[in-house]
PDB file of C-alpha atoms in Angstrom:
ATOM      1  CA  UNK A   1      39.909 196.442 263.610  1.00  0.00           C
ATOM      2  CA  UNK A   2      40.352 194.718 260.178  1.00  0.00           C
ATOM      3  CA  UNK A   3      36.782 195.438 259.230  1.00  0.00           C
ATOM      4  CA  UNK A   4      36.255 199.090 260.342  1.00  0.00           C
ATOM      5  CA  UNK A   5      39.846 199.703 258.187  1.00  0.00           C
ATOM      6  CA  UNK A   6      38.036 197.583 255.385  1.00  0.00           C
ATOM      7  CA  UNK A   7      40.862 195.299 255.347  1.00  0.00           C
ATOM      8  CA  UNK A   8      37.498 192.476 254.886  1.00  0.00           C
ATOM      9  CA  UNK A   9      39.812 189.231 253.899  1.00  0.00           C
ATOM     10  CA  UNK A  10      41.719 189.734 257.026  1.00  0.00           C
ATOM     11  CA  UNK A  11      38.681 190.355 258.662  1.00  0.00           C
ATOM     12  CA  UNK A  12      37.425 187.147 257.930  1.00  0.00           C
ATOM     13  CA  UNK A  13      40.087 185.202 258.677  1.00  0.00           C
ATOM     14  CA  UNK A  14      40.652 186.482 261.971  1.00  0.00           C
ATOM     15  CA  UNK A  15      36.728 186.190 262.803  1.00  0.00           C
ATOM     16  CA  UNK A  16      36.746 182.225 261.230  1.00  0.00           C
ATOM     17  CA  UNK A  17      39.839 181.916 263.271  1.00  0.00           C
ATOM     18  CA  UNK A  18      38.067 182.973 266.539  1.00  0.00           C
ATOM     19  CA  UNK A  19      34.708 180.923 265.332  1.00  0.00           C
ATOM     20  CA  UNK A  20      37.408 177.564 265.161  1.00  0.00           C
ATOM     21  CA  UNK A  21      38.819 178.310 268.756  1.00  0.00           C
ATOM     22  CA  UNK A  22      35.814 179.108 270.246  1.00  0.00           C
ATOM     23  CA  UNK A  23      32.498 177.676 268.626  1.00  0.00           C
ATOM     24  CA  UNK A  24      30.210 178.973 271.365  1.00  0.00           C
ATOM     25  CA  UNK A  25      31.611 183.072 271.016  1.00  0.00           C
ATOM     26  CA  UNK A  26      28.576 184.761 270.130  1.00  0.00           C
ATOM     27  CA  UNK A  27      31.044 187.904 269.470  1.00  0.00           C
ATOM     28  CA  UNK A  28      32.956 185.954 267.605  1.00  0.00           C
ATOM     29  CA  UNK A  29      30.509 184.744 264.922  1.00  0.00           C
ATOM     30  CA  UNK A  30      28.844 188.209 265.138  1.00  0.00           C
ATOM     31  CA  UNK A  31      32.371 189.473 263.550  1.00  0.00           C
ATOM     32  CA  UNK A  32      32.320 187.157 261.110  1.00  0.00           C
ATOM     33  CA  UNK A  33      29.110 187.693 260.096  1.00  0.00           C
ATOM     34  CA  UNK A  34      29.303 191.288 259.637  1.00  0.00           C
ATOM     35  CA  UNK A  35      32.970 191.077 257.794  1.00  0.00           C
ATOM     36  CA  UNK A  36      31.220 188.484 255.537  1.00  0.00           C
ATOM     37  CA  UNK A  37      28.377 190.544 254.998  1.00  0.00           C
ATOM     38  CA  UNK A  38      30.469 193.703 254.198  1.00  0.00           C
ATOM     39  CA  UNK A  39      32.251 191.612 251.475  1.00  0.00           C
ATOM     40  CA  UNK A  40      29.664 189.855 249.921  1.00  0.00           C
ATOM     41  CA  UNK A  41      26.385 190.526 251.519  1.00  0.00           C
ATOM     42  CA  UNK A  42      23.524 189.349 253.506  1.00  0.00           C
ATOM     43  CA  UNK A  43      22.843 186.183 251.445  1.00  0.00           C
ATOM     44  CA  UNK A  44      26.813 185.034 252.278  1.00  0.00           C
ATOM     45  CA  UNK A  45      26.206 186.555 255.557  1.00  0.00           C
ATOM     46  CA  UNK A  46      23.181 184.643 256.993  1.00  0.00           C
ATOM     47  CA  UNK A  47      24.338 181.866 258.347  1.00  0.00           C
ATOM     48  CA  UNK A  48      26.734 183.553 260.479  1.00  0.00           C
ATOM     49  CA  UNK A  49      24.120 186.066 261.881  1.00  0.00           C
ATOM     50  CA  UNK A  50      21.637 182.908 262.028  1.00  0.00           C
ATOM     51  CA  UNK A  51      24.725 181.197 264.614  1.00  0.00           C
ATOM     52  CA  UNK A  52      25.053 184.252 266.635  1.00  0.00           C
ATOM     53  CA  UNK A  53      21.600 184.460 267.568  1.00  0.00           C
ATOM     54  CA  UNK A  54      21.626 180.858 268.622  1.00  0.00           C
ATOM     55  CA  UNK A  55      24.467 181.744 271.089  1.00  0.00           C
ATOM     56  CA  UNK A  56      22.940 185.434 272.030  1.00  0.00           C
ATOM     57  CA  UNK A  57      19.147 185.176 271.947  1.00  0.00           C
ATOM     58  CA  UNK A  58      18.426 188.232 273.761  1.00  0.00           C
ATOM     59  CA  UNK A  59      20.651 190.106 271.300  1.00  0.00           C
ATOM     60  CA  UNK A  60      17.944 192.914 269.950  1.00  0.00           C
ATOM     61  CA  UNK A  61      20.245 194.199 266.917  1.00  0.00           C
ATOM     62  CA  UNK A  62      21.336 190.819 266.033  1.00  0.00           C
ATOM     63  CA  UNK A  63      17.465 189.953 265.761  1.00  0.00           C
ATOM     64  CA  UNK A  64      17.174 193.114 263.469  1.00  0.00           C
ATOM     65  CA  UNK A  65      20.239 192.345 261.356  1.00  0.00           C
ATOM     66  CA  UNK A  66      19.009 188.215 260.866  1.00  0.00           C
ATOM     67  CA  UNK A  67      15.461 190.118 259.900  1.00  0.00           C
ATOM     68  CA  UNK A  68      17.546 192.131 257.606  1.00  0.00           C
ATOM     69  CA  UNK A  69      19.186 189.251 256.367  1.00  0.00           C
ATOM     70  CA  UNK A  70      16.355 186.780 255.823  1.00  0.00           C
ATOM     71  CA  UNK A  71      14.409 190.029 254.003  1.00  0.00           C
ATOM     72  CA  UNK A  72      17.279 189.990 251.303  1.00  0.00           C
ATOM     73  CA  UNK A  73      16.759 186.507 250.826  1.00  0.00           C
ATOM     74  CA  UNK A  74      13.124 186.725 250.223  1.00  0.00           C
ATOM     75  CA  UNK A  75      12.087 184.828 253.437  1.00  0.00           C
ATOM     76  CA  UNK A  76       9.601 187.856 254.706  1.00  0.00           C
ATOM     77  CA  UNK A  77       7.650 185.603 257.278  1.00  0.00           C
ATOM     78  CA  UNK A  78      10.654 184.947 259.093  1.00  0.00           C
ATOM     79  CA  UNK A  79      12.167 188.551 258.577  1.00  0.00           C
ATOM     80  CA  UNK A  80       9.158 189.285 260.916  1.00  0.00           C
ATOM     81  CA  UNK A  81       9.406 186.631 263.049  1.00  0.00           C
ATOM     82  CA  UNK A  82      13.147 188.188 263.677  1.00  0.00           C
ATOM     83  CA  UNK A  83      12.038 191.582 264.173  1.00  0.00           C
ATOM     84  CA  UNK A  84       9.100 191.443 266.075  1.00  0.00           C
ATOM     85  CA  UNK A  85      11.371 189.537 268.651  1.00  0.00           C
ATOM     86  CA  UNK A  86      14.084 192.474 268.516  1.00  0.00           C
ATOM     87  CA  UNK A  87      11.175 194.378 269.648  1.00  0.00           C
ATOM     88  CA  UNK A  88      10.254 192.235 272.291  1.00  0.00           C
ATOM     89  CA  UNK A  89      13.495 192.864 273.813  1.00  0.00           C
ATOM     90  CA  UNK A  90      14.163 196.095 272.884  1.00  0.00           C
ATOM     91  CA  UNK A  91      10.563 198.141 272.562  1.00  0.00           C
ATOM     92  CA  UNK A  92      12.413 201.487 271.553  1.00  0.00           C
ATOM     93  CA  UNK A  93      14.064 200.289 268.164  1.00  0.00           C
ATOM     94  CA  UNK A  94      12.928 202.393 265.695  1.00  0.00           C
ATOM     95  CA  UNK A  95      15.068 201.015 262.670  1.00  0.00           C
ATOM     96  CA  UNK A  96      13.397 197.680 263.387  1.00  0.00           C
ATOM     97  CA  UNK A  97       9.692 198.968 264.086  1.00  0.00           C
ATOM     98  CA  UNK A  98      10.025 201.078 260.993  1.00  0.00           C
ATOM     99  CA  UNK A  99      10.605 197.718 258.856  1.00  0.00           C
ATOM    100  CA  UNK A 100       7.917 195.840 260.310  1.00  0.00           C
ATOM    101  CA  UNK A 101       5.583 199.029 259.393  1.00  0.00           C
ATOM    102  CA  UNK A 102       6.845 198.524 256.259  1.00  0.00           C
ATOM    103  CA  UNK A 103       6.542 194.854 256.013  1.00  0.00           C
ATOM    104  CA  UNK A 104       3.432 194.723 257.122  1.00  0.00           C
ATOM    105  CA  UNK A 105       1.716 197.040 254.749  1.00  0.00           C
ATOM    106  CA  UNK A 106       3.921 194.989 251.526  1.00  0.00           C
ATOM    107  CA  UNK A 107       2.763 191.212 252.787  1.00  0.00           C
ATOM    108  CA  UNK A 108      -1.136 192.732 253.638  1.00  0.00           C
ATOM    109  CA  UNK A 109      -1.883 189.826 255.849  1.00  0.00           C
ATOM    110  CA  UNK A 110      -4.807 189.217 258.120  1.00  0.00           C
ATOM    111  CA  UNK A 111      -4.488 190.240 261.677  1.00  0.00           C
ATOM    112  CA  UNK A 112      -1.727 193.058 260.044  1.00  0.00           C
ATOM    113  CA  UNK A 113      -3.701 195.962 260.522  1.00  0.00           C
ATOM    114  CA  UNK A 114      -3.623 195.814 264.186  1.00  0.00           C
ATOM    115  CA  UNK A 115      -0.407 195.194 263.959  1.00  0.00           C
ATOM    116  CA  UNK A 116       0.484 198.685 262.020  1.00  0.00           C
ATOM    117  CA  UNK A 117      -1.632 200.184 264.541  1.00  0.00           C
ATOM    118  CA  UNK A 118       0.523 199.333 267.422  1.00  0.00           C
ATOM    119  CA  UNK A 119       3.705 199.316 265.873  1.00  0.00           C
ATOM    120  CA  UNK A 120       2.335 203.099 264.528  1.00  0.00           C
ATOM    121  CA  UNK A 121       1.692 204.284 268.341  1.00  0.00           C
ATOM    122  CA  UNK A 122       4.868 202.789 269.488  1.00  0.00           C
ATOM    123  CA  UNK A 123       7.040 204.660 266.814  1.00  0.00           C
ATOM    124  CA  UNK A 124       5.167 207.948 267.734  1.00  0.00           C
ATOM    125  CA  UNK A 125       6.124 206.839 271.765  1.00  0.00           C
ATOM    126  CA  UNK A 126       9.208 207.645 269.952  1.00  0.00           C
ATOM    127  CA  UNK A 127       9.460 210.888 268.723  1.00  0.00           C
ATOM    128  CA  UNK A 128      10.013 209.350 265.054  1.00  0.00           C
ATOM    129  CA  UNK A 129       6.904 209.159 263.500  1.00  0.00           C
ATOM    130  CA  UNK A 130       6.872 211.086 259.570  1.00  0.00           C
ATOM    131  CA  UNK A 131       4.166 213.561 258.505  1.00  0.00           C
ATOM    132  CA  UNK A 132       2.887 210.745 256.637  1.00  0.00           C
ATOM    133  CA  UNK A 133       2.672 208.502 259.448  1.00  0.00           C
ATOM    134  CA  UNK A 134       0.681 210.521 261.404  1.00  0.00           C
ATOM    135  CA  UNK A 135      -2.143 211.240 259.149  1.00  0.00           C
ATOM    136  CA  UNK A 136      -2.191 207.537 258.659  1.00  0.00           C
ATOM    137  CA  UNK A 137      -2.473 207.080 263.034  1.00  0.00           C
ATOM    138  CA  UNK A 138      -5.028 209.808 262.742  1.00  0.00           C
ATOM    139  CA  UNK A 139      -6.893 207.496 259.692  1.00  0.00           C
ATOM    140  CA  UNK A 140      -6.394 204.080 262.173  1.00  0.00           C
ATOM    141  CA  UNK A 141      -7.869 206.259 265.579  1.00  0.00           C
ATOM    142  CA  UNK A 142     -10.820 207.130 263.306  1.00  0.00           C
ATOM    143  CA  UNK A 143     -11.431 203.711 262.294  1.00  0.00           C
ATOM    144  CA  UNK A 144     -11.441 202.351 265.788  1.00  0.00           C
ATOM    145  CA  UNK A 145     -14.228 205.534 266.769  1.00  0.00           C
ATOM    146  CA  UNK A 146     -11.245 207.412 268.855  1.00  0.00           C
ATOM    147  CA  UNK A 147     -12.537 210.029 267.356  1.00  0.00           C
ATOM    148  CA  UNK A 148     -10.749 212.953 269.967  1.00  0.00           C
ATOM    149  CA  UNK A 149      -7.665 210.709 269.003  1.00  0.00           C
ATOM    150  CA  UNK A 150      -7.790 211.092 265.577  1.00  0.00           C
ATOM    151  CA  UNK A 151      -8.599 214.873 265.542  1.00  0.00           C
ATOM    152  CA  UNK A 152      -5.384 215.661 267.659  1.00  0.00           C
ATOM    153  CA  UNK A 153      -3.503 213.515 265.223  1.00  0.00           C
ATOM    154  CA  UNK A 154      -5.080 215.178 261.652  1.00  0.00           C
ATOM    155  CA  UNK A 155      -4.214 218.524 263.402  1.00  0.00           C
ATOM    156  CA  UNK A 156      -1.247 217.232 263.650  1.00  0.00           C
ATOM    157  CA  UNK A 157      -0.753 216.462 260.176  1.00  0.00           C
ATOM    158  CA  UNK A 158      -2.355 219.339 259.079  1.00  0.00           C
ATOM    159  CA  UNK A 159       0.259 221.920 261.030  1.00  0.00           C
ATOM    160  CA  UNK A 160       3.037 219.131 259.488  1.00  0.00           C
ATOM    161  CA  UNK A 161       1.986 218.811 255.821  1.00  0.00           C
ATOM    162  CA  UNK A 162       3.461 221.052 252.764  1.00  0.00           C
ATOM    163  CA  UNK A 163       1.170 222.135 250.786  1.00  0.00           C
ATOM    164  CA  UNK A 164      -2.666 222.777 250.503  1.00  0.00           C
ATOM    165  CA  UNK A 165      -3.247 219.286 252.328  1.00  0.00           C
ATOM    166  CA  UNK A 166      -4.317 219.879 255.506  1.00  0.00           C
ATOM    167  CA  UNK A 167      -7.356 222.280 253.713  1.00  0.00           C
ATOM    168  CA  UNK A 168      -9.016 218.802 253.541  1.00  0.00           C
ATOM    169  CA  UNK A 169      -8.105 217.396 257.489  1.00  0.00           C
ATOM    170  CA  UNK A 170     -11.268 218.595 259.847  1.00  0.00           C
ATOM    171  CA  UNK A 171      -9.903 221.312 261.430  1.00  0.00           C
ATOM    172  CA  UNK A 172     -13.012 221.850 262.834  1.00  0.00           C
ATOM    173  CA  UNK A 173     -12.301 225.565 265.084  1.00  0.00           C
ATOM    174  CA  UNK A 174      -9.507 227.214 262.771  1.00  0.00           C
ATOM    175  CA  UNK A 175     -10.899 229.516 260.379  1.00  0.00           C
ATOM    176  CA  UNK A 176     -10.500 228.897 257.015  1.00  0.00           C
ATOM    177  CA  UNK A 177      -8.450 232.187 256.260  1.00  0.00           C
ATOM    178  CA  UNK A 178      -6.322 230.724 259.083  1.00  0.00           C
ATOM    179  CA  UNK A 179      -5.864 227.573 256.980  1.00  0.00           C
ATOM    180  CA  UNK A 180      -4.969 229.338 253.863  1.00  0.00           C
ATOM    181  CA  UNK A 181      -2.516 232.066 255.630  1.00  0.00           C
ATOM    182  CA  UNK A 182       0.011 228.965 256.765  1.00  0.00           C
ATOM    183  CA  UNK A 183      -0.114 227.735 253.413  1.00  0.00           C
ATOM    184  CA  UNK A 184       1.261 231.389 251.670  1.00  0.00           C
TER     185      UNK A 184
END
């Protein structure tokens, strides 16, 4: 209640209180991590989320907001690590499978690209994949020879994407006056 009224010193208290009566509250450190982190951040903040997920491992947005946490802090290996187990237990979180897309096209590291792929499909299983994103599933089908895949995905893109992009997708049996009418 002290947090969500931003009253964040009392909010802290209360939370350390609760943390001193009860060192094995999962809820309780959770609290104090998030008041802490609404004061002063995830840097401040990490060891409290880092406690709660000792006490609630099969927390999936905990996992997420230690990934978030250890990403602020520069520690992008473990960021991963954190969110590729929030995924684990919860397949369907988008917030967290859009920052491992992300992370894993910054860090560019072997065995990566497969990982995009998946974590590409799985955000489409979703409903939440961008116009961007899609050309870029069409571009991974069409590297792996799916080519009927990645057709239905650059059509996709095509019927998605301002502007005179899609001219270039294969479009192979829409007419090319077709093409240029959706674009006026």
């Amino acid at each position: 209640e002290h947090r969500e009224n931003e009253r964040l010193d009392e909010a802290i208290i209360a939370a350390r209180r609760a943390t001193s009566i009860d060192p094995d509250n999962a809820n309780s450190w959770w609290q104090l991590a998030l008041a802490v982190h609404d004061k002063d951040g995830y840097g401040t903040a990490f060891p409290h989320f880092k406690k709660t997920m000792e006490l609630a491992p099969s927390y999936a947005y905990g996992w997420h907001r230690l990934g978030l946490a250890y990403k602020k802090t520069g520690q992008t290996e473990e960021a991963v690590n954190c969110w590729e187990r929030a995924t684990e237990i919860d397949p369907e979180r988008v917030d967290t499978l859009k920052l491992l897309l992300s992370t894993y096209r910054e860090r560019e590291k072997a065995g990566d690209e497969e990982k995009v792929f998946d974590v590409l499909k799985r955000i489409d299983a979703q409903g939440e994949l961008a116009t961007a994103e899609v050309n870029q599933l069409g571009i991974e089908y069409h590297k792996r020879k799916d080519y009927y895949k990645s057709i239905i995905y650059f059509r996709r893109y095509a019927a998605e994407a301002p502007g005179p992009v899609g001219l270039n997708l294969p479009l192979f049996d829409v007419p090319l006056s077709q093409r240029i009418m959706r674009l006026s």
